[in-house]
mmCIF file of C-alpha atoms in Angstrom:
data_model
loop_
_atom_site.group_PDB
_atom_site.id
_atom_site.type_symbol
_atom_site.label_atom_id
_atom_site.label_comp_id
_atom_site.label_asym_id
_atom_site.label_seq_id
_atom_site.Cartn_x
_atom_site.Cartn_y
_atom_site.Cartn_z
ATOM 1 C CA UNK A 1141 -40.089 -23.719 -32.985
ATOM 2 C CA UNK A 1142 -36.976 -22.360 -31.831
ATOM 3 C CA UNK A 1143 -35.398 -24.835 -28.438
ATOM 4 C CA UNK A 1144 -33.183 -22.600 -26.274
ATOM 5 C CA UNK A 1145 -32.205 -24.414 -22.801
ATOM 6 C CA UNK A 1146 -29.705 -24.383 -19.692
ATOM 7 C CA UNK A 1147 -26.459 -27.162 -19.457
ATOM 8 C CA UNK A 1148 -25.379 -28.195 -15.837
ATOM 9 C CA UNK A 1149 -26.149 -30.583 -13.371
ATOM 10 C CA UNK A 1150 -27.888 -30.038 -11.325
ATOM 11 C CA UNK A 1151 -30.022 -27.302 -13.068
ATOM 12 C CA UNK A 1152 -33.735 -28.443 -11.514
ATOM 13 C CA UNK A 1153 -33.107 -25.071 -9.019
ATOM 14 C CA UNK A 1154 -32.450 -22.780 -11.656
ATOM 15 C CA UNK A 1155 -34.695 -19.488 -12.576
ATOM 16 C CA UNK A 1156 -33.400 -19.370 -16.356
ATOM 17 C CA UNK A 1157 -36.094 -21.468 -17.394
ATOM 18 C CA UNK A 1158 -39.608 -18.863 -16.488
ATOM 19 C CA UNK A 1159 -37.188 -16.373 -16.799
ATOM 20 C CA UNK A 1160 -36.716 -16.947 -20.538
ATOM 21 C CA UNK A 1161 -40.219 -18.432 -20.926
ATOM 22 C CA UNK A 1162 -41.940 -15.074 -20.641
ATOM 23 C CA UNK A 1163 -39.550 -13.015 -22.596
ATOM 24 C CA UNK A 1164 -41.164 -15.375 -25.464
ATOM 25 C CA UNK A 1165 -44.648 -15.139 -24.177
ATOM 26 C CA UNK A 1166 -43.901 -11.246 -24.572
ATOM 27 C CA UNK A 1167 -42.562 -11.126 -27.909
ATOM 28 C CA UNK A 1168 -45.200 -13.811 -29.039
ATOM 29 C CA UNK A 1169 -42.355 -15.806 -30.020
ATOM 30 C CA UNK A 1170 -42.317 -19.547 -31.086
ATOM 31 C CA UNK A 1171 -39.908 -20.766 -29.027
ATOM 32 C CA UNK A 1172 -39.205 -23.040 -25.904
ATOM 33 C CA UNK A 1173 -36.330 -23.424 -23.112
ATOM 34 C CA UNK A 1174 -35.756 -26.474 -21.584
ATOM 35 C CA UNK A 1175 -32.974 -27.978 -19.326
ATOM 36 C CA UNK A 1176 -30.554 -30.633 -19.474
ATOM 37 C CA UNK A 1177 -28.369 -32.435 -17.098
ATOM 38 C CA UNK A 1178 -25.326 -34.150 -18.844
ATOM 39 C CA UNK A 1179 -23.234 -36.155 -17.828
ATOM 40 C CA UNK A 1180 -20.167 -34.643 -20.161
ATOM 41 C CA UNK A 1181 -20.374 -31.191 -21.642
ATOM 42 C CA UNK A 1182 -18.344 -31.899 -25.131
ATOM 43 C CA UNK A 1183 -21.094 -34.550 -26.174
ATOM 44 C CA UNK A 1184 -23.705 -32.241 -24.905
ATOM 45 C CA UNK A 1185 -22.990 -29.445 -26.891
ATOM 46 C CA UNK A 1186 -22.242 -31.753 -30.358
ATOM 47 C CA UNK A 1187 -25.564 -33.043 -29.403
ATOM 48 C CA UNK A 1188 -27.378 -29.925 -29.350
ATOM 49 C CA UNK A 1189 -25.663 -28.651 -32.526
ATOM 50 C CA UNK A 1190 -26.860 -31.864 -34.146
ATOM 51 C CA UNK A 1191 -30.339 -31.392 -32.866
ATOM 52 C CA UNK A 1192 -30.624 -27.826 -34.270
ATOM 53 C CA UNK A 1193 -31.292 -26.112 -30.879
ATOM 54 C CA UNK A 1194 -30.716 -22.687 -31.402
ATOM 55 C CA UNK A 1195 -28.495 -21.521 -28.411
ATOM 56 C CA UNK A 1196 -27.461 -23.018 -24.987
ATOM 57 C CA UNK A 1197 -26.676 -21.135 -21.552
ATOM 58 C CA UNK A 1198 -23.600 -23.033 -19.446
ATOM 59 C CA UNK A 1199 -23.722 -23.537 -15.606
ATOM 60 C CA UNK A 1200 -22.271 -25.062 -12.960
ATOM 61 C CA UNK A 1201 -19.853 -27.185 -13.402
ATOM 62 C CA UNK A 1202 -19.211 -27.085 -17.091
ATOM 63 C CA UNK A 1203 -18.461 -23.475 -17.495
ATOM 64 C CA UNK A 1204 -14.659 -23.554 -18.076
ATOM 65 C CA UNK A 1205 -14.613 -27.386 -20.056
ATOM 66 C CA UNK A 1206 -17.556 -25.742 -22.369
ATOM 67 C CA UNK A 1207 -14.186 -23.556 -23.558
ATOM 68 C CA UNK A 1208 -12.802 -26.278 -25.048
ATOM 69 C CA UNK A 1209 -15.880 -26.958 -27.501
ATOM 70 C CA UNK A 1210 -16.939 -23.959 -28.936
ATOM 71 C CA UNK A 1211 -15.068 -20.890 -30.478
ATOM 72 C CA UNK A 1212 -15.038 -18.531 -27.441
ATOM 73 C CA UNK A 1213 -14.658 -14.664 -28.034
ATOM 74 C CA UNK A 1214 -12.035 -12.640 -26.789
ATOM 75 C CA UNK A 1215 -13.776 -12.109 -23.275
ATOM 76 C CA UNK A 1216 -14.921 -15.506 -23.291
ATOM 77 C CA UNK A 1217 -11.549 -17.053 -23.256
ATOM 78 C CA UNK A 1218 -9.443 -14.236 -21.105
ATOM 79 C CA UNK A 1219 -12.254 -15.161 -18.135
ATOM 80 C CA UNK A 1220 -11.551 -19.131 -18.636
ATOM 81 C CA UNK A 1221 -15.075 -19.644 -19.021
ATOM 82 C CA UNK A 1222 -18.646 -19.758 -21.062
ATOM 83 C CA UNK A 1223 -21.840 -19.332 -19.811
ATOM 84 C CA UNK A 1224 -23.459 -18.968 -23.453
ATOM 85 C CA UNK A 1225 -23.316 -20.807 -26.585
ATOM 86 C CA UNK A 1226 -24.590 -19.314 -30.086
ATOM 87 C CA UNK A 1227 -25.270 -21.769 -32.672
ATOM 88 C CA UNK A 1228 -26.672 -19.523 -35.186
ATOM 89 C CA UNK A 1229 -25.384 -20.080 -38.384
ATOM 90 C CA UNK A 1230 -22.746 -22.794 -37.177
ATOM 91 C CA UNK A 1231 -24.642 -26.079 -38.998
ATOM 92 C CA UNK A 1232 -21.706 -28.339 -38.981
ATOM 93 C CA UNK A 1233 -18.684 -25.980 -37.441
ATOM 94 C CA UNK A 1234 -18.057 -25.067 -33.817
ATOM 95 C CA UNK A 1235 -20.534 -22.795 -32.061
ATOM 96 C CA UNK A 1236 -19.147 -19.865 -30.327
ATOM 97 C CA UNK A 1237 -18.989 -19.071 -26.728
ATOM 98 C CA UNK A 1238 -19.682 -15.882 -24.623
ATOM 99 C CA UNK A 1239 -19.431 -15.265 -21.072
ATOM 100 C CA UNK A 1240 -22.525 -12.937 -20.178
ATOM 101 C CA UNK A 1241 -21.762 -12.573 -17.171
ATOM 102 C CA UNK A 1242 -19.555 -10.010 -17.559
ATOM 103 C CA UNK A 1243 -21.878 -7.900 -19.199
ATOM 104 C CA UNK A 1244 -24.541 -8.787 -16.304
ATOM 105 C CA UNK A 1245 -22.421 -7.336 -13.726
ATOM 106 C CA UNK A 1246 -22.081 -4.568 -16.066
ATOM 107 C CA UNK A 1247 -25.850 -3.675 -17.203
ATOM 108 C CA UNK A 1248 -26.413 -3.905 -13.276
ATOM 109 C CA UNK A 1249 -24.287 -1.017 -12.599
ATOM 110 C CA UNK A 1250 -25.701 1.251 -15.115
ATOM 111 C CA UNK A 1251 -28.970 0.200 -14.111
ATOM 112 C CA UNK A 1252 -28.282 1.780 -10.915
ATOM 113 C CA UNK A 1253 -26.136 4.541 -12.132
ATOM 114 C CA UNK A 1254 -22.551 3.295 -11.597
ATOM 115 C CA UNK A 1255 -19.514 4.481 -13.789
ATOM 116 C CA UNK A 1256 -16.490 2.211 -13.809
ATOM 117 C CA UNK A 1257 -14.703 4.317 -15.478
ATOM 118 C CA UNK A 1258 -11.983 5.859 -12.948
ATOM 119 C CA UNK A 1259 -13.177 3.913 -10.332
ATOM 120 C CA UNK A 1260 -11.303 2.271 -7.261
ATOM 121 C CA UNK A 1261 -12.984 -1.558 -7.161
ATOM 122 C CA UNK A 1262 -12.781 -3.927 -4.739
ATOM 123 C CA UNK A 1263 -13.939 -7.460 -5.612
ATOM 124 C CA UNK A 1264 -14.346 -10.011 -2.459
ATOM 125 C CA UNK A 1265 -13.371 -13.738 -3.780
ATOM 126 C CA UNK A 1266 -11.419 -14.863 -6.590
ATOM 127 C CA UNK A 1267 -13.378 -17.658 -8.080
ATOM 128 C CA UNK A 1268 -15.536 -17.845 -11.288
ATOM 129 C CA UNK A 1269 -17.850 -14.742 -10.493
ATOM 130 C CA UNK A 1270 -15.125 -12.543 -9.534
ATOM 131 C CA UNK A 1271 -12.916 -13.219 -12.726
ATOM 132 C CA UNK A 1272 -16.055 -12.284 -14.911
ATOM 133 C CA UNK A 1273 -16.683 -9.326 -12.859
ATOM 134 C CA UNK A 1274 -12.873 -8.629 -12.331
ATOM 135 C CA UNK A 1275 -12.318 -8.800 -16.258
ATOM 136 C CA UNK A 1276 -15.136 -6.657 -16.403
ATOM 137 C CA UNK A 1277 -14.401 -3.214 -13.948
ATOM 138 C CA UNK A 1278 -10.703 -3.732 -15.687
ATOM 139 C CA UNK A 1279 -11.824 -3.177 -19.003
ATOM 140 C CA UNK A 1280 -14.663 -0.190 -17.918
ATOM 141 C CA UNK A 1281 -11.298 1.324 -16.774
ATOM 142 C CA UNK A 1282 -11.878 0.736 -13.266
ATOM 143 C CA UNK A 1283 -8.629 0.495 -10.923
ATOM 144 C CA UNK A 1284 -9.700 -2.778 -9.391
ATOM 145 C CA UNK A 1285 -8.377 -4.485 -6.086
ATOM 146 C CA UNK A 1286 -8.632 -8.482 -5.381
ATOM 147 C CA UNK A 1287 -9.460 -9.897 -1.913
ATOM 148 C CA UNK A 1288 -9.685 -13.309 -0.807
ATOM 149 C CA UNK A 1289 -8.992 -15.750 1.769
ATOM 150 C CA UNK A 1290 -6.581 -17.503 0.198
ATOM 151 C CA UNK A 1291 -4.294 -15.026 -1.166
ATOM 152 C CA UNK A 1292 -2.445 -17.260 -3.417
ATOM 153 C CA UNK A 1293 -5.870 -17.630 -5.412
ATOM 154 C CA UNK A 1294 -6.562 -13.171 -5.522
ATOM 155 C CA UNK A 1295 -2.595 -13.180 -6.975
ATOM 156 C CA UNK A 1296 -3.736 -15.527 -9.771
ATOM 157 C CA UNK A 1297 -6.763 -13.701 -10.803
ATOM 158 C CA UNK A 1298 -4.724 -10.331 -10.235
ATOM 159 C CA UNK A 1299 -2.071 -12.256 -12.767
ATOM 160 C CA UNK A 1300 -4.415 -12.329 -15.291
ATOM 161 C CA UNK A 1301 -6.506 -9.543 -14.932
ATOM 162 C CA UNK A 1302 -4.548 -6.091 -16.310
ATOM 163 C CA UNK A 1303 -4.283 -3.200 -13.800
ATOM 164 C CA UNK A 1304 -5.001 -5.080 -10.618
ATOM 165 C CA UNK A 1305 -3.855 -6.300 -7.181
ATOM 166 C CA UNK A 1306 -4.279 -8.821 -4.588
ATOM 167 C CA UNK A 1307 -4.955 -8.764 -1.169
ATOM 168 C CA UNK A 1308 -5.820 -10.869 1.812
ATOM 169 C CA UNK A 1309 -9.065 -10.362 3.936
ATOM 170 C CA UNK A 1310 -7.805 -8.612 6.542
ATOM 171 C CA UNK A 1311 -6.915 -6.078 4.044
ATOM 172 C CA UNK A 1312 -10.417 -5.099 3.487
ATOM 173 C CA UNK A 1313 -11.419 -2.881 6.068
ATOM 174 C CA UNK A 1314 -9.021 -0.114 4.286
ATOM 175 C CA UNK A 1315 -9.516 -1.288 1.167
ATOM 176 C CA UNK A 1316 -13.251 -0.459 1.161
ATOM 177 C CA UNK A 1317 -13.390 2.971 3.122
ATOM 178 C CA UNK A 1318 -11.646 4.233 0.099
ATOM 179 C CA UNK A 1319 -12.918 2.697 -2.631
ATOM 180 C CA UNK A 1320 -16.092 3.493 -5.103
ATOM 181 C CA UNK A 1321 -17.707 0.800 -5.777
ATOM 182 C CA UNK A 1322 -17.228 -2.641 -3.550
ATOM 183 C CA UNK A 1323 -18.617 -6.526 -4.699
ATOM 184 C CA UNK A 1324 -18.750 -9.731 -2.960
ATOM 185 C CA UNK A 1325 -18.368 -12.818 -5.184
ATOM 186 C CA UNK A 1326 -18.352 -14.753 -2.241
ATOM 187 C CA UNK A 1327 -21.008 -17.227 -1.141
ATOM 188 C CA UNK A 1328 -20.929 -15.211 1.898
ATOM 189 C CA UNK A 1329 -24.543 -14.433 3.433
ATOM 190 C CA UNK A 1330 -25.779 -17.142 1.512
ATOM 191 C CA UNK A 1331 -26.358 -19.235 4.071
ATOM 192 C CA UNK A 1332 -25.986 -17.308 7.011
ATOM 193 C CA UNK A 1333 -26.304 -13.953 8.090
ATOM 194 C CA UNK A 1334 -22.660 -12.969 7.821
ATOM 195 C CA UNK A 1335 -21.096 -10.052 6.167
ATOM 196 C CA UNK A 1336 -17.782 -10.816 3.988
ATOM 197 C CA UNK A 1337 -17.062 -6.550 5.010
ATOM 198 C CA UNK A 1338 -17.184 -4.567 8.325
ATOM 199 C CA UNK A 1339 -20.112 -2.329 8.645
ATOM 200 C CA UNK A 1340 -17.506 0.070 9.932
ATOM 201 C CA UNK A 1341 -15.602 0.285 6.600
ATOM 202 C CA UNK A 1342 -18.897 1.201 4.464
ATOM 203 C CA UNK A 1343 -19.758 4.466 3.800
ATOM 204 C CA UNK A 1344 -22.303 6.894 1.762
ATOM 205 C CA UNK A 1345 -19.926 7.178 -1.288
ATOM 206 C CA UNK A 1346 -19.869 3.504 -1.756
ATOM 207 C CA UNK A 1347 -21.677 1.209 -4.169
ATOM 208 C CA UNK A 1348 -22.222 -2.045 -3.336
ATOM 209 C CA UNK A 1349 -23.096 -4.925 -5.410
ATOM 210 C CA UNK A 1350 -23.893 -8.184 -3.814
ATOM 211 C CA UNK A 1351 -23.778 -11.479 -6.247
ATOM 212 C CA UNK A 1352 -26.025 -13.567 -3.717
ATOM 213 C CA UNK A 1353 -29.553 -13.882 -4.474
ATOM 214 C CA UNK A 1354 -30.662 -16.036 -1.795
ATOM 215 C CA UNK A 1355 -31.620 -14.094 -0.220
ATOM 216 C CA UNK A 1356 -31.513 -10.859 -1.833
ATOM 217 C CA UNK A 1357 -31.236 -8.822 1.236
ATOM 218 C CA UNK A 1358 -28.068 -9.980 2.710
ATOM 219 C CA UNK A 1359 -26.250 -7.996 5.741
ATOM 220 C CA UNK A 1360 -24.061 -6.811 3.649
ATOM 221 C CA UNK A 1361 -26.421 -4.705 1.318
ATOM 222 C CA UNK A 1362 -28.633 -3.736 4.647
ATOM 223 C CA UNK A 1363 -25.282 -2.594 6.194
ATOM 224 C CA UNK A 1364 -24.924 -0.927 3.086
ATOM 225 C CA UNK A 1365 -27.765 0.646 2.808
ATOM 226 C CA UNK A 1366 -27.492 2.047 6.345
ATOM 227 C CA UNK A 1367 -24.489 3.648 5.523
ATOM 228 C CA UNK A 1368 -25.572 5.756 2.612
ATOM 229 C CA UNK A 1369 -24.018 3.534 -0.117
ATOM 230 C CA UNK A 1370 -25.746 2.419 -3.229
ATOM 231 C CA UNK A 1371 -26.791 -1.003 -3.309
ATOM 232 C CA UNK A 1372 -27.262 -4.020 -6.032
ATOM 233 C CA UNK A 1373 -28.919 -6.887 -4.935
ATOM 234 C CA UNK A 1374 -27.737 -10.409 -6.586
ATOM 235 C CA UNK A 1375 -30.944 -10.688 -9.216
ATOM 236 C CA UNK A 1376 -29.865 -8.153 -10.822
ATOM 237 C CA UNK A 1377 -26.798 -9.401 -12.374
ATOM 238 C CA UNK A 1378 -28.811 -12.739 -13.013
ATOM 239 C CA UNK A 1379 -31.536 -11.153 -15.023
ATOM 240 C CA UNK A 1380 -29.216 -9.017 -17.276
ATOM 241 C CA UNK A 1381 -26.625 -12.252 -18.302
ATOM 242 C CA UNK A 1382 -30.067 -14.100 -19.264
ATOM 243 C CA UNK A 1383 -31.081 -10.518 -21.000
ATOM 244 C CA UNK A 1384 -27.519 -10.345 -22.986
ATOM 245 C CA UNK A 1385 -28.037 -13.947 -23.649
ATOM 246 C CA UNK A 1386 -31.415 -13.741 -25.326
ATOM 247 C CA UNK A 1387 -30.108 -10.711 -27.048
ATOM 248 C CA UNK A 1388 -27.299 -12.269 -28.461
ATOM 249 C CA UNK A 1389 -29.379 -15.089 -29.436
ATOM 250 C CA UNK A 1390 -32.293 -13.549 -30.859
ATOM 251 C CA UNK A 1391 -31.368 -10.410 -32.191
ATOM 252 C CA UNK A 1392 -34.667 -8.482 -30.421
ATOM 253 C CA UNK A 1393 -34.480 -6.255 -27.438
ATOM 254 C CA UNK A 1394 -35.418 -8.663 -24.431
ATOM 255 C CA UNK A 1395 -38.280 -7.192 -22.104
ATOM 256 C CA UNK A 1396 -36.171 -6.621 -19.588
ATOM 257 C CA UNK A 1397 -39.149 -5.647 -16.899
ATOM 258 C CA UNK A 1398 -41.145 -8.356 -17.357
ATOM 259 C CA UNK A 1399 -38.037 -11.084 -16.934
ATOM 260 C CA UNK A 1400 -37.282 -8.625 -13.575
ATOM 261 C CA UNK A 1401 -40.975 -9.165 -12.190
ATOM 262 C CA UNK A 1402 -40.886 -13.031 -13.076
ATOM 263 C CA UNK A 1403 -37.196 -13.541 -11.462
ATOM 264 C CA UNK A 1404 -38.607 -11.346 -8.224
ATOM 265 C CA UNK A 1405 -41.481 -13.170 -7.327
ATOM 266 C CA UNK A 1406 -39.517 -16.788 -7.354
ATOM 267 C CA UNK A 1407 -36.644 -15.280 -5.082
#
């Protein structure tokens, strides 16, 4: 039996676990994925390389330490952070790290159509979420623009990320009514029914791509919606990191509609 499973603490909340479960029921695979709450990541990952489980997804709040114990790729270690370990053929050396959620944010957009190529980007927040997704747009060729409420925090990601700029919040209102495609990285509407964006500043040309799941329609994708734009709720960028990551692990083509309709009906 293959033994995939989910780093973090907590992790009891988290949708990986059915999500991944039925991709194996689908594929009549022999394989399990569990969850594990340590209390250090560096000990946790030696551990599962010593155990011989197979591959490990990274959450909160060991994404950026996990750096420091595997080999990360390129995109891995320009974001500053891993989300999934591969330890497929590492026996005894380091396992490498990926960061999949780049290429979530980026399978959600061609779900729906999107090209990043050319595009003007804005990206609302400047923490983990909006580096991967930053990183991301950037290297789709995407012209991309960094807002946050702390400025000081959108010029460090703009530092890092090539082709960028940062901006304050207030900014935002022209910032969006000419851009392309628009995403909040924010916790914003999480919690409340709050909108990190003016309704006035969307418009038909726009898509928008909301990183909040709960719930997954948020004011800003209804205001969205209203205006025209094109609109990406939260799951999907949380279905296609876990697809890339059982992809990368496996090797097989994950059923991508049957992880969709599991993820949906526990949202």
């Amino acid at each position: 039996m293959d033994v995939y499973g989910l780093l973090g603490n907590p992790v009891g909340h988290s949708l990986s676990p059915p999500m991944h479960e039925v991709a194996y029921d689908e594929l009549d695979m022999d394989a399990r994925y569990v969850t594990f709450e340590p209390e250090a990541i560096g000990p946790a990952i030696e551990g599962a390389n010593a155990l011989g489980i197979s591959g490990l997804n990274v959450t909160i709040p060991f994404k950026e330490d996990a750096l420091s114990h595997v080999e990360p790729d390129s995109l891995a270690e320009r974001i500053g952070a891993v989300n999934t370990v591969d330890f497929s053929g590492s026996d005894d050396s380091v396992p490498t790290g990926h960061n999949t959620d780049a290429e979530g944010a980026r399978r959600a957009f061609e779900r729906h159509g999107v090209s990043r190529d050319g595009a003007s980007a804005v990206v609302v927040g400047a923490g983990g979420a909006a580096r991967a997704i930053a990183f991301m747009l950037a290297d789709d060729g995407a012209t991309v623009e960094i807002a946050n409420r702390t400025v000081s925090r959108a010029e460090s990601l703009a530092a890092d990320v090539d082709g960028t700029s940062a901006h304050g919040l207030d900014e935002l209102p022209g910032l969006v009514s000419g851009a392309d495609v628009l995403v909040n990285a924010t916790s914003v509407g999480m919690e409340s029914d709050e909108s990190p964006v003016p309704a006035a500043a969307l418009h038909g040309d726009l898509a928008v791509m909301d990183a909040v799941y709960s719930p997954l329609d948020t004011r800003l994708l209804r205001e969205a919606s209203a205006s025209g734009a094109t609109t990406i709720d939260g799951a999907w960028m949380l279905l296609f990191q876990g697809v890339a990551a059982f992809e990368l692990w496996t090797g097989r083509d994950a059923p991508v509609e049957r992880m969709d309709a599991t993820l949906r009906r526990r949202l």
